[in-house]
CSV table of C-alpha atoms in Angstrom, one decimal:
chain,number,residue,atom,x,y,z
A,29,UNK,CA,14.5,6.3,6.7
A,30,UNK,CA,17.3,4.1,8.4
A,31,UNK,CA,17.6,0.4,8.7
A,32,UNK,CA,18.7,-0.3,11.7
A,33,UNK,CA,19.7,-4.1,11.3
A,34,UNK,CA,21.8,-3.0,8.0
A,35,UNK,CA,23.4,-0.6,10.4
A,36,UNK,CA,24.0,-2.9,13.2
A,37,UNK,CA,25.4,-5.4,11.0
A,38,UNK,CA,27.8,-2.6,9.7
A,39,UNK,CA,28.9,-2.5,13.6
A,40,UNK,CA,29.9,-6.2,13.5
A,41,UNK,CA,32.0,-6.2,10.3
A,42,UNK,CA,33.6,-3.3,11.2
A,43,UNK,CA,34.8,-4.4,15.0
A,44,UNK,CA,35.4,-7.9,13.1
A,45,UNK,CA,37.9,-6.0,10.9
A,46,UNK,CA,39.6,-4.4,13.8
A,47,UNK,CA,40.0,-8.2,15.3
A,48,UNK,CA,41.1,-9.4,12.2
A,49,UNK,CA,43.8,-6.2,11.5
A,50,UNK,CA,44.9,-6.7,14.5
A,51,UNK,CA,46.3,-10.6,14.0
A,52,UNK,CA,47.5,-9.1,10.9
A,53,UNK,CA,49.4,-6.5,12.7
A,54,UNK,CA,51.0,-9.0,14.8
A,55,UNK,CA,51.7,-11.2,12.1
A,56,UNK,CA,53.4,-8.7,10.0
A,57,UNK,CA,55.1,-7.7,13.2
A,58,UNK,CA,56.9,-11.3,13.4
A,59,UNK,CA,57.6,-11.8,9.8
A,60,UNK,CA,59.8,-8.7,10.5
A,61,UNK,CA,61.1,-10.1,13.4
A,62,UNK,CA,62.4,-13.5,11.8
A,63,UNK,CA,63.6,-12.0,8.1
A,64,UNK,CA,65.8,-9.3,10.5
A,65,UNK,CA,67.1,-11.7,12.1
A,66,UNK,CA,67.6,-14.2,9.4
A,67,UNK,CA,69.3,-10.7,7.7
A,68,UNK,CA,71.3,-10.4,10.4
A,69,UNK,CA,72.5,-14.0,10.4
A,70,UNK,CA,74.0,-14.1,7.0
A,71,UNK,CA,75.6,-10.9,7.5
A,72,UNK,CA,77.3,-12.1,10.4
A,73,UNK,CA,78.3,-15.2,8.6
A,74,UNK,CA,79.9,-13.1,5.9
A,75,UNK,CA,81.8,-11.4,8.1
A,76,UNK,CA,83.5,-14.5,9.6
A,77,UNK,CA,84.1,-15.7,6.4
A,78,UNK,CA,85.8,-12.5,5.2
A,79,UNK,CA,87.8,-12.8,8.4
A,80,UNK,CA,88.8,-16.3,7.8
A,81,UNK,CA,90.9,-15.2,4.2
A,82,UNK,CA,93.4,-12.0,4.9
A,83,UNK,CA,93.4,-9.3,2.3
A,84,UNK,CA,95.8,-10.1,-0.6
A,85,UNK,CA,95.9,-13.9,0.5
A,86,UNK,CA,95.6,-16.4,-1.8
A,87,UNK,CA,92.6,-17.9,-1.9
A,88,UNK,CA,93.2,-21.6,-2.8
A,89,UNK,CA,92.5,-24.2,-5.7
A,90,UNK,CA,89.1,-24.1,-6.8
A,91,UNK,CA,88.4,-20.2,-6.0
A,92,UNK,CA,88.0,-19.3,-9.8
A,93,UNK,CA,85.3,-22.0,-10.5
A,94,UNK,CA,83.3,-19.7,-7.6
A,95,UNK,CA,80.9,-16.9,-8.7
A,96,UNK,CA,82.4,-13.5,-9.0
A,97,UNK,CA,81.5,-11.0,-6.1
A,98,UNK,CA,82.4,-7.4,-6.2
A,99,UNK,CA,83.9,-5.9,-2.5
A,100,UNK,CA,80.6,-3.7,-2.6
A,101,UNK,CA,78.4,-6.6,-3.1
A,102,UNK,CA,80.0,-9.3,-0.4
A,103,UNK,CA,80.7,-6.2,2.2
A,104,UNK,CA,78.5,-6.8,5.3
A,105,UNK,CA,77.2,-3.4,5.2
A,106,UNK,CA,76.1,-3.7,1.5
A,107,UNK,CA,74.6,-7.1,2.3
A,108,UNK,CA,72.7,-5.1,5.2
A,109,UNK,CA,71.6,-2.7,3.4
A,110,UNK,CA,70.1,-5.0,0.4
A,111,UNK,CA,67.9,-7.4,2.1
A,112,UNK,CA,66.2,-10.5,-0.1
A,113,UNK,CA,62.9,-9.7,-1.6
A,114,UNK,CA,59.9,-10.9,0.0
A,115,UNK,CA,60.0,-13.9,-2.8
A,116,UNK,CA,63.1,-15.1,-1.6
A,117,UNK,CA,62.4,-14.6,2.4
A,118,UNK,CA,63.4,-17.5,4.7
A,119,UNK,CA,60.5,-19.5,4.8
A,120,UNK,CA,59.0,-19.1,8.4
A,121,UNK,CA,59.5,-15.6,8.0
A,122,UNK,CA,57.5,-15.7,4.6
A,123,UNK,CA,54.7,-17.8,6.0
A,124,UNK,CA,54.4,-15.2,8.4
A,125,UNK,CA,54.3,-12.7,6.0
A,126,UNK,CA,51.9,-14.1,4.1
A,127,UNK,CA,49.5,-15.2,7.0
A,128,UNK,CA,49.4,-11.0,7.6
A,129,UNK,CA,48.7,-10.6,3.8
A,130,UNK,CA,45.5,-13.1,3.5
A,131,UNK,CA,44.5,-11.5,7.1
A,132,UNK,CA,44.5,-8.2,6.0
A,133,UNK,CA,42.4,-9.2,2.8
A,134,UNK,CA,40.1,-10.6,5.2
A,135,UNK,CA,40.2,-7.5,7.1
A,136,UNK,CA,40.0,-5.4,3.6
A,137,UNK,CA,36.6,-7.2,2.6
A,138,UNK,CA,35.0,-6.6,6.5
A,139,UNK,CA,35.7,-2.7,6.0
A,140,UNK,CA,34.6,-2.6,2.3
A,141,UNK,CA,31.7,-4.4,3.2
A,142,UNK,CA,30.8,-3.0,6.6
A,143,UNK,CA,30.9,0.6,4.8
A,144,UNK,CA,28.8,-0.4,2.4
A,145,UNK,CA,25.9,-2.0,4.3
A,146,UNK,CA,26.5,1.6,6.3
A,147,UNK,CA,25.5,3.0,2.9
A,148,UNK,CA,22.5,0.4,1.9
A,149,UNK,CA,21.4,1.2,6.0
A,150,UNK,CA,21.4,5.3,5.5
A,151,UNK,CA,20.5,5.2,1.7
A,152,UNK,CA,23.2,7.4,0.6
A,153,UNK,CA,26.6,7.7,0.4
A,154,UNK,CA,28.8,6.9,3.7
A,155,UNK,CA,30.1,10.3,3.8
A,156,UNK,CA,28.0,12.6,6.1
A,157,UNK,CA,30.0,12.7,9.4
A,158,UNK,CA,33.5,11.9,10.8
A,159,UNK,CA,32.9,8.4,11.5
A,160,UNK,CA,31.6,7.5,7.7
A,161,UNK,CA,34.6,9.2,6.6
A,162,UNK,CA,37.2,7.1,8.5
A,163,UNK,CA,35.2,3.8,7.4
A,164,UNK,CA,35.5,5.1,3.2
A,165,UNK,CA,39.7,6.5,3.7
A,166,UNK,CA,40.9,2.6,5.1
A,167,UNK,CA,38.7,1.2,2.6
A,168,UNK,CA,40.7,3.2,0.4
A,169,UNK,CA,44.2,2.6,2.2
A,170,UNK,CA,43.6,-1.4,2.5
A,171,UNK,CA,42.2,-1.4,-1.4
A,172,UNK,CA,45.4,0.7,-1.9
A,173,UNK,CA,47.8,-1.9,-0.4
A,174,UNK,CA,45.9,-4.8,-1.0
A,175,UNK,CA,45.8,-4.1,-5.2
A,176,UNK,CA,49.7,-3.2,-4.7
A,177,UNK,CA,50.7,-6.7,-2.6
A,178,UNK,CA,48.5,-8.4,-5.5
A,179,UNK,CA,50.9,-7.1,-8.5
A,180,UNK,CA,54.1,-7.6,-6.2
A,181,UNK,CA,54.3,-8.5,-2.4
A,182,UNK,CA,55.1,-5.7,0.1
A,183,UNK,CA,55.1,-8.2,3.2
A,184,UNK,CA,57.4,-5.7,5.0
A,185,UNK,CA,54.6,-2.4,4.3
A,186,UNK,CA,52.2,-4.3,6.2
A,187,UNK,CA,52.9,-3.1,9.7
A,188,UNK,CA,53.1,0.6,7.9
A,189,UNK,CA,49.6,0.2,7.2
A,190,UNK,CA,47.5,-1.7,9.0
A,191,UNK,CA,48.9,-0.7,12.1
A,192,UNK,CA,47.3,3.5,11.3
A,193,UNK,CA,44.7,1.7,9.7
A,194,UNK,CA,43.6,-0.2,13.3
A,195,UNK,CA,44.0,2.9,15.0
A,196,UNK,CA,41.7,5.0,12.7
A,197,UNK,CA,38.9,2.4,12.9
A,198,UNK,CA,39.4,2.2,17.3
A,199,UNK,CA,39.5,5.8,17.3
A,200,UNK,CA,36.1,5.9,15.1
A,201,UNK,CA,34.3,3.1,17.0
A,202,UNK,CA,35.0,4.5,20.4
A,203,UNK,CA,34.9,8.2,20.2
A,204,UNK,CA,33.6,9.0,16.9
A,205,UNK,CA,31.2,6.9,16.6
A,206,UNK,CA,27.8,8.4,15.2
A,207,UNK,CA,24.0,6.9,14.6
A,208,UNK,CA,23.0,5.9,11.2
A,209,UNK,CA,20.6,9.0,10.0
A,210,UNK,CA,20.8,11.3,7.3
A,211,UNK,CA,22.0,14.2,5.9
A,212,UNK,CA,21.6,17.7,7.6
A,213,UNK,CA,20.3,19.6,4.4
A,214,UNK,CA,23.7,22.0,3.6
A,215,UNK,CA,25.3,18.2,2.7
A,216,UNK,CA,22.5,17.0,0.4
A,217,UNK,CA,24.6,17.4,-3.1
A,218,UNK,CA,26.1,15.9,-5.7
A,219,UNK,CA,29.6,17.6,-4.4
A,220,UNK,CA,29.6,15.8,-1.4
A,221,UNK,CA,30.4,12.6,-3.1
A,222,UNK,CA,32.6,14.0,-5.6
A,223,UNK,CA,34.5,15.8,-3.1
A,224,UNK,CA,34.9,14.0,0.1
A,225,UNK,CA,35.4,10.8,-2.0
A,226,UNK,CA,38.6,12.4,-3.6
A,227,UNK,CA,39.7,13.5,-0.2
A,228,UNK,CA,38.9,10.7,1.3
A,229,UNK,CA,41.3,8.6,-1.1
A,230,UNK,CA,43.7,11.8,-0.7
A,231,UNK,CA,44.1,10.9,3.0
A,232,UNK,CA,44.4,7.1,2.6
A,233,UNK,CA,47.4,7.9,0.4
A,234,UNK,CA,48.8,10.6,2.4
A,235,UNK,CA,48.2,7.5,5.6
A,236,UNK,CA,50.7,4.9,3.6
A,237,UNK,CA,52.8,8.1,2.6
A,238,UNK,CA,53.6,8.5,5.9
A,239,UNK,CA,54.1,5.1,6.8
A,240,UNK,CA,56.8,4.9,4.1
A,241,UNK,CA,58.2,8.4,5.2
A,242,UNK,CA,58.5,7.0,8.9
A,243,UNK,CA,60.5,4.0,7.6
A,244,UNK,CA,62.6,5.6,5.3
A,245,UNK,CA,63.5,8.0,8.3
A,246,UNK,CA,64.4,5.2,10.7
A,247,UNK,CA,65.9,2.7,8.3
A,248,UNK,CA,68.1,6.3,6.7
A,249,UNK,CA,69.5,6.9,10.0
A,250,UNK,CA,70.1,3.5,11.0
A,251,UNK,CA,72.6,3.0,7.7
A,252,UNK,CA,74.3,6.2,8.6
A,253,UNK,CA,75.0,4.9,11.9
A,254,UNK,CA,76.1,1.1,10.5
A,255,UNK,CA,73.4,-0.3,13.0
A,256,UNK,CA,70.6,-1.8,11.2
A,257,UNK,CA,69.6,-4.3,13.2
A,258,UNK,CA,66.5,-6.3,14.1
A,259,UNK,CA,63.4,-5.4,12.0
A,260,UNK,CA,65.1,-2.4,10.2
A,261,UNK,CA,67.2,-5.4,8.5
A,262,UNK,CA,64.3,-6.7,6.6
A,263,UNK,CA,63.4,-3.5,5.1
A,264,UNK,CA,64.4,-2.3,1.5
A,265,UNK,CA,67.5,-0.1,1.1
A,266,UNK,CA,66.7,3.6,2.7
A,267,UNK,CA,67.0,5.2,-1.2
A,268,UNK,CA,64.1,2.6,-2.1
A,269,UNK,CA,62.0,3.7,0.9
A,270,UNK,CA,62.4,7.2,-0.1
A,271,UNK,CA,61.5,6.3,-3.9
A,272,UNK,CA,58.3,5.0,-2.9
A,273,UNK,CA,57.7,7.9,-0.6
A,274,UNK,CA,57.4,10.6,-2.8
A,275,UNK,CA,55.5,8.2,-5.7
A,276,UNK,CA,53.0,8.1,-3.2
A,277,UNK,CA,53.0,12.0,-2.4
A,278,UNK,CA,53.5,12.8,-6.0
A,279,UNK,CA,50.3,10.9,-6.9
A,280,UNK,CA,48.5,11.6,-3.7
A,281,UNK,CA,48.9,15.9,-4.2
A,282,UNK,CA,46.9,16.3,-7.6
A,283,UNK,CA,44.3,14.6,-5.5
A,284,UNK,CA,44.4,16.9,-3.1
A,285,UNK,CA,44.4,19.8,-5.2
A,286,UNK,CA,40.9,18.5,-6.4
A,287,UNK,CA,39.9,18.4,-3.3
A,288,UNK,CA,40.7,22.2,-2.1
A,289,UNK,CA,39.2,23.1,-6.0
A,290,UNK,CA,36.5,20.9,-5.7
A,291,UNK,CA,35.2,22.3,-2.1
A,292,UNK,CA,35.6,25.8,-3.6
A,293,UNK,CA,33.0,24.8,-6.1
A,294,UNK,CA,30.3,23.4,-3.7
A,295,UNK,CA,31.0,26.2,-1.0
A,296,UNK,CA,29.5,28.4,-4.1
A,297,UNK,CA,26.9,26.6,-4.6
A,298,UNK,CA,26.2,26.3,-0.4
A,299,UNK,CA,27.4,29.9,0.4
A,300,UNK,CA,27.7,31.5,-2.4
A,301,UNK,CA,31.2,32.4,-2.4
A,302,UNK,CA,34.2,29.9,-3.2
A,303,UNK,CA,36.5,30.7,-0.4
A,304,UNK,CA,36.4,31.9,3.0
A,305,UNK,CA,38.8,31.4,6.0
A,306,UNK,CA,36.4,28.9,8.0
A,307,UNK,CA,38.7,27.0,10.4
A,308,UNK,CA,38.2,23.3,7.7
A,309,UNK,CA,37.0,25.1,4.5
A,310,UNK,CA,39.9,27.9,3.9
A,311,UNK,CA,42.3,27.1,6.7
A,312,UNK,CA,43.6,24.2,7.2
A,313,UNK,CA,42.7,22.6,3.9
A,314,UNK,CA,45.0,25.0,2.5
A,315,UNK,CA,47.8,24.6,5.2
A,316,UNK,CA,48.0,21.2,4.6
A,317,UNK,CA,48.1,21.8,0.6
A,318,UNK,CA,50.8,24.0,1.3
A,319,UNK,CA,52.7,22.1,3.4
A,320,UNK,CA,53.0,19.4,1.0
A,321,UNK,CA,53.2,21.6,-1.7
A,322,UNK,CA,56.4,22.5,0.0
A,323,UNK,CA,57.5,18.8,0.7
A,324,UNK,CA,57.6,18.1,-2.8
A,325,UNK,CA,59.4,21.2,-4.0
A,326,UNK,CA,61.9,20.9,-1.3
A,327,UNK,CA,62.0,16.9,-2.8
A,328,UNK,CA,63.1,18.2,-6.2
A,329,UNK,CA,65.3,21.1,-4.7
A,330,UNK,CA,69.2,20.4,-4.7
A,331,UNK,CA,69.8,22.5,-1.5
A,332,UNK,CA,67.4,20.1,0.9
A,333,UNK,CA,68.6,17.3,1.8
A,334,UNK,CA,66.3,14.5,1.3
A,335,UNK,CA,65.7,13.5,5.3
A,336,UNK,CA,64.7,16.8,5.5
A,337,UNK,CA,62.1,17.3,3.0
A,338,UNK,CA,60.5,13.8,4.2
A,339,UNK,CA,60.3,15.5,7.2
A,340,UNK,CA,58.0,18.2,5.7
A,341,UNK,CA,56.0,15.4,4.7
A,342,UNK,CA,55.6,14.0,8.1
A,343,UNK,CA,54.9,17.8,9.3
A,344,UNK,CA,52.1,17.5,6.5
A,345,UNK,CA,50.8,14.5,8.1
A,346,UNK,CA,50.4,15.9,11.2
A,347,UNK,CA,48.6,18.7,9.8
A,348,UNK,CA,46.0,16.1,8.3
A,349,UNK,CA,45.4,14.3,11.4
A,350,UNK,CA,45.2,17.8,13.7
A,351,UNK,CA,42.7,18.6,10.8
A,352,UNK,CA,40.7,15.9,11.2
A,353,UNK,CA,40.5,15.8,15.0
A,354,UNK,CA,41.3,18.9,16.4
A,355,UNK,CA,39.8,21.4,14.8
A,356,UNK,CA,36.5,19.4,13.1
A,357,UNK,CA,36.0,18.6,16.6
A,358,UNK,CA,36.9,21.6,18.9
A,359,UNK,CA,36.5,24.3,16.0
A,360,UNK,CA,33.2,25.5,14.9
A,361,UNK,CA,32.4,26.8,11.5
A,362,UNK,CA,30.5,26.4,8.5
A,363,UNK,CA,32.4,23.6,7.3
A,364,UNK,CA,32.1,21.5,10.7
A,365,UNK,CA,30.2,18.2,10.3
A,366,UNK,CA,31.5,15.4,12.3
A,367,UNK,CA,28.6,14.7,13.7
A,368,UNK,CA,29.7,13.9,16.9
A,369,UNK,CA,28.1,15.0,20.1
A,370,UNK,CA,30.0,17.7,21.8
C-alpha cells in the first residue's frame, strides 16, 4: 500500500528544493563574483604601490616601524594566488556568501525531508528505482557540505555543489521520475539498504570530488598562465584545491569498495553466484572501481603529474554518471531497476 498524499507532498518539497537551490546557486555565483573582484583589486593596488618605490630605493623615515613582508608574500602573484578566507571576505561579498549558505540549508532540509515522506508514502526505504536514488545521493552531498560549512565555511564550494546537485534533482523530476509503489520482489532484502545506501553516499562524495577536481583543474591552469582573474581569484590556492580533492576520493573509494563487495554478497543470495558480467552488476561497477582505483595510485605515483591523475578522476566521474544513465537506462540486465518506462 502507497499513500498518495505523503507522496504528493514529497513532489512539493522536492521541486521546492530545486527553487530554493537554485537562488543558492545564484547567490554563491555573485559572492564569487564580488570576492574576485575585490581579489583582484588589492592585487592591482599592490602592484602600483610596488611601482611607486624602485628596487634598491630607499624607502623613507618611518619604513622600519611598518610590518615586515617577504618578496613572496607582497608579490602580486603570491597575493593572487592566496585569497582571504571566507571569514575575512569583503563584506557584500560575504553576505552573499552566506545568503547561499542558509539557502542551501533550506534547500538541504526540503530534500531530506521530501525523501523521507517518499519513504513514510512507500513504507520502505527510498531506494527501489533511479529516481529514489537521486533523492537519497543529494541528501547525502548537501548533508555532506552542509556538516562541512558548519565546522568551517566553504562559501566558495557552494557553486561546486549545488549547482550538480540542481541538475540531479531536474533531471530526476523530469525524466526520471517514477510513481510511489513498491518493490518488484528480486529487491525485497536487507542488502538493498545496506548496499545502495553505501553507494548512494559513494556517489554524493564522488559528486563534490569532482566538483573540487574541476576547480583545482581551472584554478591550476590559470596560475600557470599568471591569469587568475574574476571568480578563479576567490578560490583557495590550486595545491589546496587538489588537497581536498583526493581527501574526498581517498575517503569516498573504501566506500565504494563496499559497495562492489557488498552487491557481490546479495547477487548470491538473488542469483546465486557473486559475480557475473551484467552490464551494472559486473561491468561497470567494476570499471568505475578501477578507474579510481587508478586515480589514486597515479595520485601517490611520482611519475604522474598531479593535473594528470585529477584527470583520471574526472574520467572516473564520467564513468559514474554514463553508469547511472546510459546503461541503467538503455542496457538491460539483471541488475537493471530504474524503474523508468522505456
Amino acid at each position: 500500500m502507497t499513500d498518495p498524499t505523503m507522496a504528493m507532498t514529497s513532489d512539493v518539497a522536492i521541486w521546492a528544493a530545486i527553487a530554493v537551490l537554485a537562488l543558492a546557486l545564484v547567490a554563491f555565483s555573485v559572492h564569487l563574483a564580488i570576492a574576485g573582484a575585490s581579489s583582484e583589486r588589492r592585487v592591482d593596488a599592490r602592484s602600483r604601490e610596488e611601482a611607486l618605490v624602485p628596487a634598491g630605493a630607499d624607502p623613507g623615515p618611518g619604513a622600519a616601524d611598518l610590518p615586515d613582508r617577504s618578496a613572496a608574500a607582497t608579490s602580486p602573484a603570491a597575493s593572487a594566488l592566496a585569497p582571504p578566507p571566507d571569514g575575512a571576505t569583503g563584506g557584500a561579498a560575504r553576505r552573499w556568501g552566506v545568503a547561499g549558505l542558509q539557502l542551501t540549508w533550506l534547500a538541504t532540509f526540503l530534500v531530506v525531508g521530501g525523501t523521507l515522506m517518499r519513504m513514510i508514502s512507500v513504507t520502505r526505504a527510498p531506494l527501489g528505482n533511479m529516481y529514489e536514488f537521486v533523492l537519497v545521493t543529494s541528501s547525502f552531498a548537501l548533508l555532506v557540505y552542509s556538516a562541512w560549512s558548519l565546522r568551517r565555511a566553504r562559501l566558495w564550494l557552494g557553486v561546486f555543489v549545488v549547482l550538480p546537485v540542481t541538475l540531479m534533482l531536474v533531471a530526476a523530476k523530469l525524466w526520471w521520475y517514477t510513481e510511489a509503489s513498491q518493490l518488484m520482489p528480486a529487491l525485497e532484502s536487507f542488502w538493498l539498504v545496506i548496499h545502495v545506501t553505501i553507494a548512494c553516499l559513494s556517489i554524493a562524495l564522488f559528486v563534490i570530488g569532482a566538483g573540487l577536481a574541476a576547480a583545482f583543474l581551472v584554478k591550476d591552469r590559470a596560475e600557470t598562465r599568471g591569469r587568475v582573474r574574476g571568480r578563479l581569484a576567490a578560490l583557495p590556492p590550486a595545491a589546496a584545491l587538489e588537497r581536498l580533492t583526493y581527501g574526498i576520493h581517498v575517503l569516498a573509494f573504501p566506500l565504494w569498495t563496499f559497495t562492489l563487495i557488498s552487491g557481490a554478497i546479495w547477487a548470491e543470495q538473488a542469483w546465486g553466484r557473486y559475480w557475473g558480467w551484467d552490464p551494472r552488476q559486473g561491468a561497470w561497477t567494476f570499471v568505475i572501481w578501477v578507474v579510481y582505483a587508478a586515480y589514486l595510485h597515479a595520485r601517490a605515483t611520482s611519475s604522474w603529474s598531479i593535473r594528470r591523475a585529477t584527470w583520471v578522476a574526472i574520467v572516473g566521474f564520467i564513468c559514474v554518471i554514463v553508469n547511472y544513465t546510459v546503461v541503467n537506462l538503455l542496457m538491460t540486465g539483471l541488475h537493471s531497476y530504474s524503474g523508468v518506462a522505456s
